């Protein structure tokens, strides 16, 4: 795909910022278990927290190809940060733009896009992950609003979020049509962070177990209408899966660059190891697979820009990019040999960070189900 001058400029600006400001501190962010709030405001100044949002709300009004390119560059510097940015754009901001009232948009979008408020998407539960219709968190109608009770699991940014989009049951007899989406300010009494999970990777992005106890939300905090929660949850996955696929490309590219530089520098038997066919062919295969995944991501984003259905292509991009990324990073470790297993060379961290991409925003098995149905 040939990029426009604007798309190239966005890509290059995000790359310069990410490599200068984020990548040198990536390991430190992981040790800290988070990011300084000022970093989100810096991202907002670049337009990265509302990339496809209208300028009226402070958004960058960019296309989805530019959005994918920006996520690639962020992920090449720090995978966990790109996860937070992906959810902010593809679920929180996008969800409000599609289903929010004028009042909700005016109330929440400016702070989300300005980096003053981080969003969390609270759908998954202990027994409701891939099967979103199995949600058990309840919302009971009371005077002037609703009372939420229940628990959520694996919620990205659950601790640092200022606003959560919570999917809860409002009509148990209606099945998936009985789910409703709520906009929940996290400073409300009854919003409880039970646990910040200790994970294999992406340690700078908090993933939490949440609990709601008699949490009151007003009627005007219902997103869409009662009963539309399932549709709202699934409608954001198309862009979300493009975003996750994009971050896979960035992380894998970073690992491949480390491996290629090492293979050019490391000498064995009188020549650089990249000149040995075993190493050179491995890197060639990895680079080819990565480029194929990259083009698949951009193709899905282009369909989104054209206003055409892109759910199948988004699923193809996510399953192929996430599985390719793990293979690329594993191959990078193999190229470095023992050094690849050491934290100081950077590939080990990428390997830990990239593994979850085959799980969140729909597992690889779910992506294959979506693709199979389209056939």
mmCIF file of C-alpha atoms in Angstrom:
data_model
loop_
_atom_site.group_PDB
_atom_site.id
_atom_site.type_symbol
_atom_site.label_atom_id
_atom_site.label_comp_id
_atom_site.label_asym_id
_atom_site.label_seq_id
_atom_site.Cartn_x
_atom_site.Cartn_y
_atom_site.Cartn_z
ATOM 1 C CA UNK A 1 0.000 0.000 0.000
ATOM 2 C CA UNK A 2 1.295 3.436 -0.948
ATOM 3 C CA UNK A 3 0.891 5.926 1.904
ATOM 4 C CA UNK A 4 -0.058 9.561 1.429
ATOM 5 C CA UNK A 5 2.227 12.402 2.481
ATOM 6 C CA UNK A 6 -0.024 13.082 5.477
ATOM 7 C CA UNK A 7 0.055 9.449 6.582
ATOM 8 C CA UNK A 8 3.834 9.359 6.238
ATOM 9 C CA UNK A 9 4.145 12.571 8.245
ATOM 10 C CA UNK A 10 1.981 11.163 11.050
ATOM 11 C CA UNK A 11 3.947 7.912 11.068
ATOM 12 C CA UNK A 12 7.291 9.712 11.174
ATOM 13 C CA UNK A 13 6.203 12.146 13.901
ATOM 14 C CA UNK A 14 4.943 9.338 16.144
ATOM 15 C CA UNK A 15 8.065 7.284 15.450
ATOM 16 C CA UNK A 16 10.354 10.152 16.422
ATOM 17 C CA UNK A 17 8.428 10.838 19.622
ATOM 18 C CA UNK A 18 8.199 7.168 20.573
ATOM 19 C CA UNK A 19 11.836 6.357 19.972
ATOM 20 C CA UNK A 20 13.026 9.488 21.762
ATOM 21 C CA UNK A 21 10.632 9.731 24.696
ATOM 22 C CA UNK A 22 9.199 6.254 25.283
ATOM 23 C CA UNK A 23 11.536 3.454 24.193
ATOM 24 C CA UNK A 24 14.493 4.511 26.402
ATOM 25 C CA UNK A 25 12.211 4.362 29.461
ATOM 26 C CA UNK A 26 10.157 1.316 28.530
ATOM 27 C CA UNK A 27 11.849 -1.034 30.997
ATOM 28 C CA UNK A 28 11.608 1.579 33.734
ATOM 29 C CA UNK A 29 7.883 1.998 33.100
ATOM 30 C CA UNK A 30 7.518 -1.763 33.478
ATOM 31 C CA UNK A 31 9.356 -1.714 36.815
ATOM 32 C CA UNK A 32 7.185 1.188 37.978
ATOM 33 C CA UNK A 33 4.047 -0.631 36.916
ATOM 34 C CA UNK A 34 2.709 2.433 35.113
ATOM 35 C CA UNK A 35 3.295 5.741 33.386
ATOM 36 C CA UNK A 36 3.510 9.332 34.619
ATOM 37 C CA UNK A 37 0.203 11.154 33.939
ATOM 38 C CA UNK A 38 2.112 13.799 32.004
ATOM 39 C CA UNK A 39 2.954 11.209 29.341
ATOM 40 C CA UNK A 40 -0.718 10.831 28.441
ATOM 41 C CA UNK A 41 -1.004 14.586 28.029
ATOM 42 C CA UNK A 42 2.043 14.496 25.764
ATOM 43 C CA UNK A 43 0.361 11.792 23.686
ATOM 44 C CA UNK A 44 -2.751 13.948 23.548
ATOM 45 C CA UNK A 45 -0.763 16.888 22.220
ATOM 46 C CA UNK A 46 0.244 14.685 19.312
ATOM 47 C CA UNK A 47 -3.428 13.854 18.757
ATOM 48 C CA UNK A 48 -2.976 10.190 19.655
ATOM 49 C CA UNK A 49 -5.842 9.813 22.142
ATOM 50 C CA UNK A 50 -8.591 10.859 19.766
ATOM 51 C CA UNK A 51 -7.112 10.192 16.373
ATOM 52 C CA UNK A 52 -10.321 9.664 14.422
ATOM 53 C CA UNK A 53 -12.463 11.998 16.557
ATOM 54 C CA UNK A 54 -13.779 15.318 15.203
ATOM 55 C CA UNK A 55 -11.849 18.494 15.870
ATOM 56 C CA UNK A 56 -14.878 19.869 17.743
ATOM 57 C CA UNK A 57 -13.986 17.588 20.660
ATOM 58 C CA UNK A 58 -10.242 18.101 20.341
ATOM 59 C CA UNK A 59 -9.696 15.101 18.077
ATOM 60 C CA UNK A 60 -7.180 14.818 15.273
ATOM 61 C CA UNK A 61 -9.790 13.844 12.621
ATOM 62 C CA UNK A 62 -7.324 11.369 11.084
ATOM 63 C CA UNK A 63 -8.097 8.315 9.006
ATOM 64 C CA UNK A 64 -7.853 4.737 10.249
ATOM 65 C CA UNK A 65 -4.705 3.999 8.261
ATOM 66 C CA UNK A 66 -2.980 6.837 10.132
ATOM 67 C CA UNK A 67 -4.369 5.436 13.378
ATOM 68 C CA UNK A 68 -2.910 2.004 12.611
ATOM 69 C CA UNK A 69 0.445 3.532 11.677
ATOM 70 C CA UNK A 70 0.543 5.491 14.942
ATOM 71 C CA UNK A 71 -0.184 2.383 17.012
ATOM 72 C CA UNK A 72 2.552 0.491 15.179
ATOM 73 C CA UNK A 73 5.079 3.159 16.139
ATOM 74 C CA UNK A 74 3.930 3.336 19.760
ATOM 75 C CA UNK A 75 4.078 -0.446 20.088
ATOM 76 C CA UNK A 76 7.562 -0.531 18.584
ATOM 77 C CA UNK A 77 8.607 1.552 21.588
ATOM 78 C CA UNK A 78 6.364 0.090 24.308
ATOM 79 C CA UNK A 79 3.665 -2.539 23.825
ATOM 80 C CA UNK A 80 1.796 -1.831 27.038
ATOM 81 C CA UNK A 81 1.369 1.848 26.239
ATOM 82 C CA UNK A 82 -0.062 1.020 22.831
ATOM 83 C CA UNK A 83 -2.674 -1.172 24.550
ATOM 84 C CA UNK A 84 -3.906 1.756 26.648
ATOM 85 C CA UNK A 85 -3.982 4.023 23.604
ATOM 86 C CA UNK A 86 -5.845 1.405 21.566
ATOM 87 C CA UNK A 87 -8.629 1.082 24.142
ATOM 88 C CA UNK A 88 -8.834 4.855 24.523
ATOM 89 C CA UNK A 89 -9.383 5.288 20.789
ATOM 90 C CA UNK A 90 -11.197 2.216 19.570
ATOM 91 C CA UNK A 91 -13.577 1.638 22.474
ATOM 92 C CA UNK A 92 -13.969 4.670 24.717
ATOM 93 C CA UNK A 93 -13.796 7.543 22.235
ATOM 94 C CA UNK A 94 -15.290 5.556 19.364
ATOM 95 C CA UNK A 95 -18.096 4.216 21.558
ATOM 96 C CA UNK A 96 -19.065 7.683 22.739
ATOM 97 C CA UNK A 97 -18.977 9.079 19.220
ATOM 98 C CA UNK A 98 -21.248 6.328 17.893
ATOM 99 C CA UNK A 99 -23.719 5.918 20.744
ATOM 100 C CA UNK A 100 -23.269 8.803 23.159
ATOM 101 C CA UNK A 101 -25.765 11.627 23.576
ATOM 102 C CA UNK A 102 -24.674 15.176 22.873
ATOM 103 C CA UNK A 103 -24.454 15.733 26.627
ATOM 104 C CA UNK A 104 -22.321 12.619 27.165
ATOM 105 C CA UNK A 105 -19.984 13.589 24.347
ATOM 106 C CA UNK A 106 -19.561 17.103 25.698
ATOM 107 C CA UNK A 107 -19.016 15.808 29.215
ATOM 108 C CA UNK A 108 -16.509 13.034 28.610
ATOM 109 C CA UNK A 109 -14.831 13.302 25.195
ATOM 110 C CA UNK A 110 -12.702 16.424 25.784
ATOM 111 C CA UNK A 111 -10.964 14.961 28.859
ATOM 112 C CA UNK A 112 -10.500 11.543 27.230
ATOM 113 C CA UNK A 113 -8.961 13.078 24.124
ATOM 114 C CA UNK A 114 -6.820 15.514 26.161
ATOM 115 C CA UNK A 115 -5.295 12.702 28.222
ATOM 116 C CA UNK A 116 -6.814 14.001 31.457
ATOM 117 C CA UNK A 117 -8.976 10.884 31.780
ATOM 118 C CA UNK A 118 -8.082 7.306 30.868
ATOM 119 C CA UNK A 119 -10.873 4.921 29.937
ATOM 120 C CA UNK A 120 -11.469 1.278 30.842
ATOM 121 C CA UNK A 121 -13.744 -1.200 29.066
ATOM 122 C CA UNK A 122 -15.373 -3.462 31.664
ATOM 123 C CA UNK A 123 -16.958 -6.364 29.784
ATOM 124 C CA UNK A 124 -15.031 -9.514 30.725
ATOM 125 C CA UNK A 125 -15.936 -11.519 33.826
ATOM 126 C CA UNK A 126 -14.615 -14.725 35.374
ATOM 127 C CA UNK A 127 -17.124 -16.791 33.389
ATOM 128 C CA UNK A 128 -17.795 -14.342 30.556
ATOM 129 C CA UNK A 129 -14.900 -13.711 28.209
ATOM 130 C CA UNK A 130 -15.297 -14.898 24.637
ATOM 131 C CA UNK A 131 -18.995 -15.463 25.402
ATOM 132 C CA UNK A 132 -20.012 -11.874 26.100
ATOM 133 C CA UNK A 133 -23.655 -12.884 26.496
ATOM 134 C CA UNK A 134 -22.735 -14.714 29.727
ATOM 135 C CA UNK A 135 -22.241 -11.457 31.663
ATOM 136 C CA UNK A 136 -23.629 -11.649 35.223
ATOM 137 C CA UNK A 137 -23.001 -8.138 36.588
ATOM 138 C CA UNK A 138 -26.459 -6.733 37.332
ATOM 139 C CA UNK A 139 -27.902 -3.256 37.004
ATOM 140 C CA UNK A 140 -31.122 -2.792 38.957
ATOM 141 C CA UNK A 141 -33.467 0.091 38.148
ATOM 142 C CA UNK A 142 -34.004 2.546 40.998
ATOM 143 C CA UNK A 143 -35.345 6.090 41.224
ATOM 144 C CA UNK A 144 -33.280 8.347 38.981
ATOM 145 C CA UNK A 145 -30.867 5.670 37.808
ATOM 146 C CA UNK A 146 -29.414 2.207 38.312
ATOM 147 C CA UNK A 147 -27.555 0.235 40.981
ATOM 148 C CA UNK A 148 -24.673 -1.925 39.728
ATOM 149 C CA UNK A 149 -23.527 -5.065 41.532
ATOM 150 C CA UNK A 150 -21.079 -7.645 40.287
ATOM 151 C CA UNK A 151 -17.470 -8.253 39.323
ATOM 152 C CA UNK A 152 -15.259 -7.876 36.265
ATOM 153 C CA UNK A 153 -11.959 -9.549 35.398
ATOM 154 C CA UNK A 154 -8.939 -8.663 33.216
ATOM 155 C CA UNK A 155 -9.895 -4.987 32.890
ATOM 156 C CA UNK A 156 -7.138 -2.907 31.290
ATOM 157 C CA UNK A 157 -6.530 0.414 33.090
ATOM 158 C CA UNK A 158 -9.068 -0.510 35.766
ATOM 159 C CA UNK A 159 -6.958 1.209 38.411
ATOM 160 C CA UNK A 160 -5.915 4.383 36.605
ATOM 161 C CA UNK A 161 -9.143 4.931 34.680
ATOM 162 C CA UNK A 162 -11.316 7.933 35.356
ATOM 163 C CA UNK A 163 -14.203 6.512 33.319
ATOM 164 C CA UNK A 164 -15.284 2.920 32.735
ATOM 165 C CA UNK A 165 -17.685 1.585 30.141
ATOM 166 C CA UNK A 166 -19.437 -1.198 32.045
ATOM 167 C CA UNK A 167 -21.627 -3.855 30.433
ATOM 168 C CA UNK A 168 -24.282 -5.166 32.822
ATOM 169 C CA UNK A 169 -27.517 -7.176 32.788
ATOM 170 C CA UNK A 170 -30.663 -5.061 32.985
ATOM 171 C CA UNK A 171 -33.158 -7.711 31.809
ATOM 172 C CA UNK A 172 -32.099 -11.266 32.759
ATOM 173 C CA UNK A 173 -34.930 -12.831 30.761
ATOM 174 C CA UNK A 174 -33.861 -11.205 27.486
ATOM 175 C CA UNK A 175 -30.499 -12.924 27.074
ATOM 176 C CA UNK A 176 -27.977 -10.887 25.079
ATOM 177 C CA UNK A 177 -30.715 -8.316 24.396
ATOM 178 C CA UNK A 178 -30.894 -7.693 28.122
ATOM 179 C CA UNK A 179 -27.416 -6.167 28.392
ATOM 180 C CA UNK A 180 -26.864 -2.440 28.800
ATOM 181 C CA UNK A 181 -23.756 -0.241 28.606
ATOM 182 C CA UNK A 182 -23.106 2.304 31.355
ATOM 183 C CA UNK A 183 -20.607 5.157 31.602
ATOM 184 C CA UNK A 184 -19.261 4.905 35.137
ATOM 185 C CA UNK A 185 -17.012 7.578 36.671
ATOM 186 C CA UNK A 186 -14.570 5.549 38.743
ATOM 187 C CA UNK A 187 -14.636 7.924 41.716
ATOM 188 C CA UNK A 188 -18.138 6.718 42.559
ATOM 189 C CA UNK A 189 -18.651 4.847 45.850
ATOM 190 C CA UNK A 190 -18.915 1.161 45.057
ATOM 191 C CA UNK A 191 -16.266 1.103 42.327
ATOM 192 C CA UNK A 192 -13.673 -1.197 43.887
ATOM 193 C CA UNK A 193 -10.349 -2.417 42.516
ATOM 194 C CA UNK A 194 -10.039 -5.841 44.106
ATOM 195 C CA UNK A 195 -6.677 -6.714 42.609
ATOM 196 C CA UNK A 196 -4.057 -5.512 40.163
ATOM 197 C CA UNK A 197 -2.969 -8.671 38.369
ATOM 198 C CA UNK A 198 0.678 -9.777 38.221
ATOM 199 C CA UNK A 199 1.138 -10.704 34.574
ATOM 200 C CA UNK A 200 3.600 -12.339 32.212
ATOM 201 C CA UNK A 201 3.995 -9.124 30.215
ATOM 202 C CA UNK A 202 2.773 -5.574 29.663
ATOM 203 C CA UNK A 203 3.460 -4.799 33.302
ATOM 204 C CA UNK A 204 3.155 -1.025 32.847
ATOM 205 C CA UNK A 205 -0.494 -1.402 31.807
ATOM 206 C CA UNK A 206 -2.550 -2.291 34.868
ATOM 207 C CA UNK A 207 -4.995 -5.168 34.454
ATOM 208 C CA UNK A 208 -7.504 -5.416 37.276
ATOM 209 C CA UNK A 209 -10.204 -7.437 38.938
ATOM 210 C CA UNK A 210 -13.033 -5.004 39.668
ATOM 211 C CA UNK A 211 -16.043 -5.201 41.940
ATOM 212 C CA UNK A 212 -19.192 -3.093 42.003
ATOM 213 C CA UNK A 213 -21.151 -2.844 45.242
ATOM 214 C CA UNK A 214 -24.389 -0.880 45.166
ATOM 215 C CA UNK A 215 -22.782 1.526 42.679
ATOM 216 C CA UNK A 216 -25.279 4.186 41.636
ATOM 217 C CA UNK A 217 -25.294 5.690 38.141
ATOM 218 C CA UNK A 218 -27.845 8.160 36.882
ATOM 219 C CA UNK A 219 -30.134 7.487 33.934
ATOM 220 C CA UNK A 220 -28.124 9.903 31.804
ATOM 221 C CA UNK A 221 -25.080 7.631 32.126
ATOM 222 C CA UNK A 222 -26.672 4.858 30.082
ATOM 223 C CA UNK A 223 -24.775 4.629 26.777
ATOM 224 C CA UNK A 224 -27.237 4.123 23.958
ATOM 225 C CA UNK A 225 -30.464 2.609 25.259
ATOM 226 C CA UNK A 226 -31.183 -0.203 27.741
ATOM 227 C CA UNK A 227 -30.750 -3.506 25.949
ATOM 228 C CA UNK A 228 -28.129 -2.254 23.481
ATOM 229 C CA UNK A 229 -25.080 -3.211 25.538
ATOM 230 C CA UNK A 230 -24.255 -6.359 23.577
ATOM 231 C CA UNK A 231 -24.423 -4.501 20.262
ATOM 232 C CA UNK A 232 -22.316 -1.637 21.617
ATOM 233 C CA UNK A 233 -19.697 -4.036 23.009
ATOM 234 C CA UNK A 234 -19.339 -5.916 19.727
ATOM 235 C CA UNK A 235 -19.571 -2.885 17.456
ATOM 236 C CA UNK A 236 -16.300 -1.516 18.789
ATOM 237 C CA UNK A 237 -14.379 -4.729 18.197
ATOM 238 C CA UNK A 238 -13.832 -4.107 14.496
ATOM 239 C CA UNK A 239 -11.621 -1.080 15.127
ATOM 240 C CA UNK A 240 -10.234 -2.654 18.287
ATOM 241 C CA UNK A 241 -8.980 -5.700 16.420
ATOM 242 C CA UNK A 242 -7.310 -3.532 13.803
ATOM 243 C CA UNK A 243 -5.603 -1.721 16.675
ATOM 244 C CA UNK A 244 -4.349 -4.909 18.319
ATOM 245 C CA UNK A 245 -3.116 -6.200 14.966
ATOM 246 C CA UNK A 246 -1.252 -2.920 14.493
ATOM 247 C CA UNK A 247 0.449 -3.137 17.852
ATOM 248 C CA UNK A 248 1.581 -6.666 16.964
ATOM 249 C CA UNK A 249 3.327 -5.265 13.900
ATOM 250 C CA UNK A 250 5.135 -2.648 15.981
ATOM 251 C CA UNK A 251 6.383 -5.046 18.642
ATOM 252 C CA UNK A 252 7.468 -7.641 16.084
ATOM 253 C CA UNK A 253 9.254 -5.025 13.990
ATOM 254 C CA UNK A 254 11.194 -3.818 17.026
ATOM 255 C CA UNK A 255 12.329 -7.372 17.781
ATOM 256 C CA UNK A 256 13.286 -8.028 14.169
ATOM 257 C CA UNK A 257 15.331 -4.820 14.053
ATOM 258 C CA UNK A 258 17.244 -5.880 17.168
ATOM 259 C CA UNK A 259 17.887 -9.333 15.694
ATOM 260 C CA UNK A 260 18.983 -7.965 12.321
ATOM 261 C CA UNK A 261 21.391 -5.468 13.873
ATOM 262 C CA UNK A 262 22.847 -8.220 16.055
ATOM 263 C CA UNK A 263 23.213 -10.588 13.090
ATOM 264 C CA UNK A 264 25.129 -7.934 11.159
ATOM 265 C CA UNK A 265 27.465 -7.269 14.073
ATOM 266 C CA UNK A 266 28.006 -10.755 15.523
ATOM 267 C CA UNK A 267 30.745 -12.688 13.765
ATOM 268 C CA UNK A 268 31.185 -16.432 13.621
ATOM 269 C CA UNK A 269 33.560 -18.504 11.493
ATOM 270 C CA UNK A 270 35.049 -15.388 9.987
ATOM 271 C CA UNK A 271 31.920 -13.526 8.887
ATOM 272 C CA UNK A 272 28.786 -11.821 10.186
ATOM 273 C CA UNK A 273 26.218 -14.439 11.129
ATOM 274 C CA UNK A 274 23.630 -12.864 8.812
ATOM 275 C CA UNK A 275 25.824 -14.156 5.973
ATOM 276 C CA UNK A 276 25.297 -17.720 7.199
ATOM 277 C CA UNK A 277 22.326 -19.134 5.332
ATOM 278 C CA UNK A 278 20.693 -20.554 8.480
ATOM 279 C CA UNK A 279 20.476 -17.072 10.000
ATOM 280 C CA UNK A 280 19.941 -15.065 6.830
ATOM 281 C CA UNK A 281 17.088 -17.264 5.629
ATOM 282 C CA UNK A 282 15.450 -17.191 9.063
ATOM 283 C CA UNK A 283 15.454 -13.403 9.086
ATOM 284 C CA UNK A 284 14.253 -13.305 5.482
ATOM 285 C CA UNK A 285 11.286 -15.525 6.297
ATOM 286 C CA UNK A 286 10.419 -13.477 9.384
ATOM 287 C CA UNK A 287 10.625 -10.211 7.461
ATOM 288 C CA UNK A 288 8.368 -11.618 4.734
ATOM 289 C CA UNK A 289 5.732 -12.823 7.175
ATOM 290 C CA UNK A 290 5.827 -9.515 9.017
ATOM 291 C CA UNK A 291 5.357 -7.525 5.800
ATOM 292 C CA UNK A 292 2.369 -9.712 4.860
ATOM 293 C CA UNK A 293 0.813 -9.067 8.274
ATOM 294 C CA UNK A 294 1.544 -5.345 7.963
ATOM 295 C CA UNK A 295 -0.258 -5.109 4.628
ATOM 296 C CA UNK A 296 -3.229 -7.068 5.988
ATOM 297 C CA UNK A 297 -3.576 -4.546 8.817
ATOM 298 C CA UNK A 298 -3.429 -1.582 6.447
ATOM 299 C CA UNK A 299 -5.944 -3.250 4.137
ATOM 300 C CA UNK A 300 -8.448 -3.668 6.992
ATOM 301 C CA UNK A 301 -7.898 -0.039 8.005
ATOM 302 C CA UNK A 302 -8.436 1.092 4.410
ATOM 303 C CA UNK A 303 -11.791 -0.705 4.297
ATOM 304 C CA UNK A 304 -12.746 1.067 7.518
ATOM 305 C CA UNK A 305 -11.807 4.393 5.945
ATOM 306 C CA UNK A 306 -13.931 3.595 2.918
ATOM 307 C CA UNK A 307 -16.940 2.939 5.124
ATOM 308 C CA UNK A 308 -17.092 -0.681 4.046
ATOM 309 C CA UNK A 309 -17.642 -3.683 6.355
ATOM 310 C CA UNK A 310 -14.285 -4.749 7.739
ATOM 311 C CA UNK A 311 -15.096 -7.210 10.515
ATOM 312 C CA UNK A 312 -13.791 -10.267 8.656
ATOM 313 C CA UNK A 313 -10.664 -8.460 7.478
ATOM 314 C CA UNK A 314 -10.091 -7.115 11.002
ATOM 315 C CA UNK A 315 -10.292 -10.655 12.370
ATOM 316 C CA UNK A 316 -7.935 -11.900 9.667
ATOM 317 C CA UNK A 317 -5.509 -9.108 10.479
ATOM 318 C CA UNK A 318 -5.621 -9.790 14.196
ATOM 319 C CA UNK A 319 -5.191 -13.560 14.081
ATOM 320 C CA UNK A 320 -2.461 -13.424 11.446
ATOM 321 C CA UNK A 321 -0.578 -10.483 12.948
ATOM 322 C CA UNK A 322 -0.690 -11.772 16.523
ATOM 323 C CA UNK A 323 0.503 -15.263 15.619
ATOM 324 C CA UNK A 324 3.100 -13.876 13.217
ATOM 325 C CA UNK A 325 4.363 -11.497 15.897
ATOM 326 C CA UNK A 326 5.024 -14.284 18.363
ATOM 327 C CA UNK A 327 6.876 -16.234 15.675
ATOM 328 C CA UNK A 328 8.942 -13.188 14.712
ATOM 329 C CA UNK A 329 9.917 -12.375 18.284
ATOM 330 C CA UNK A 330 10.732 -16.013 18.983
ATOM 331 C CA UNK A 331 12.908 -16.061 15.869
ATOM 332 C CA UNK A 332 14.622 -12.886 17.040
ATOM 333 C CA UNK A 333 15.465 -14.536 20.355
ATOM 334 C CA UNK A 334 16.839 -17.542 18.496
ATOM 335 C CA UNK A 335 19.033 -15.279 16.387
ATOM 336 C CA UNK A 336 20.570 -13.664 19.461
ATOM 337 C CA UNK A 337 21.029 -17.049 21.087
ATOM 338 C CA UNK A 338 21.755 -16.797 24.796
ATOM 339 C CA UNK A 339 21.755 -13.012 24.638
ATOM 340 C CA UNK A 340 18.177 -13.058 23.425
ATOM 341 C CA UNK A 341 17.201 -14.651 26.723
ATOM 342 C CA UNK A 342 18.659 -11.743 28.687
ATOM 343 C CA UNK A 343 16.483 -8.780 29.634
ATOM 344 C CA UNK A 344 19.115 -6.180 28.768
ATOM 345 C CA UNK A 345 18.894 -6.905 25.037
ATOM 346 C CA UNK A 346 15.196 -5.982 24.926
ATOM 347 C CA UNK A 347 13.777 -8.917 22.983
ATOM 348 C CA UNK A 348 12.719 -10.874 26.079
ATOM 349 C CA UNK A 349 10.437 -8.048 27.180
ATOM 350 C CA UNK A 350 8.851 -7.837 23.739
ATOM 351 C CA UNK A 351 8.269 -11.599 23.798
ATOM 352 C CA UNK A 352 6.422 -11.299 27.109
ATOM 353 C CA UNK A 353 4.435 -8.284 25.934
ATOM 354 C CA UNK A 354 3.327 -9.703 22.589
ATOM 355 C CA UNK A 355 1.970 -13.049 23.796
ATOM 356 C CA UNK A 356 -1.312 -11.638 25.108
ATOM 357 C CA UNK A 357 -2.242 -10.264 21.687
ATOM 358 C CA UNK A 358 -3.573 -13.710 20.754
ATOM 359 C CA UNK A 359 -5.948 -13.500 23.728
ATOM 360 C CA UNK A 360 -7.442 -10.052 24.289
ATOM 361 C CA UNK A 361 -9.961 -8.339 21.969
ATOM 362 C CA UNK A 362 -11.073 -11.854 21.020
ATOM 363 C CA UNK A 363 -8.847 -14.925 21.087
ATOM 364 C CA UNK A 364 -7.387 -16.427 17.939
ATOM 365 C CA UNK A 365 -10.082 -19.111 18.179
ATOM 366 C CA UNK A 366 -12.802 -16.451 18.130
ATOM 367 C CA UNK A 367 -11.197 -14.743 15.129
ATOM 368 C CA UNK A 368 -11.259 -18.015 13.233
ATOM 369 C CA UNK A 369 -14.936 -18.471 14.129
ATOM 370 C CA UNK A 370 -15.700 -15.009 12.703
ATOM 371 C CA UNK A 371 -13.744 -15.740 9.541
ATOM 372 C CA UNK A 372 -15.321 -19.189 9.110
ATOM 373 C CA UNK A 373 -18.833 -17.733 9.412
ATOM 374 C CA UNK A 374 -18.016 -15.246 6.649
ATOM 375 C CA UNK A 375 -17.168 -18.144 4.342
#
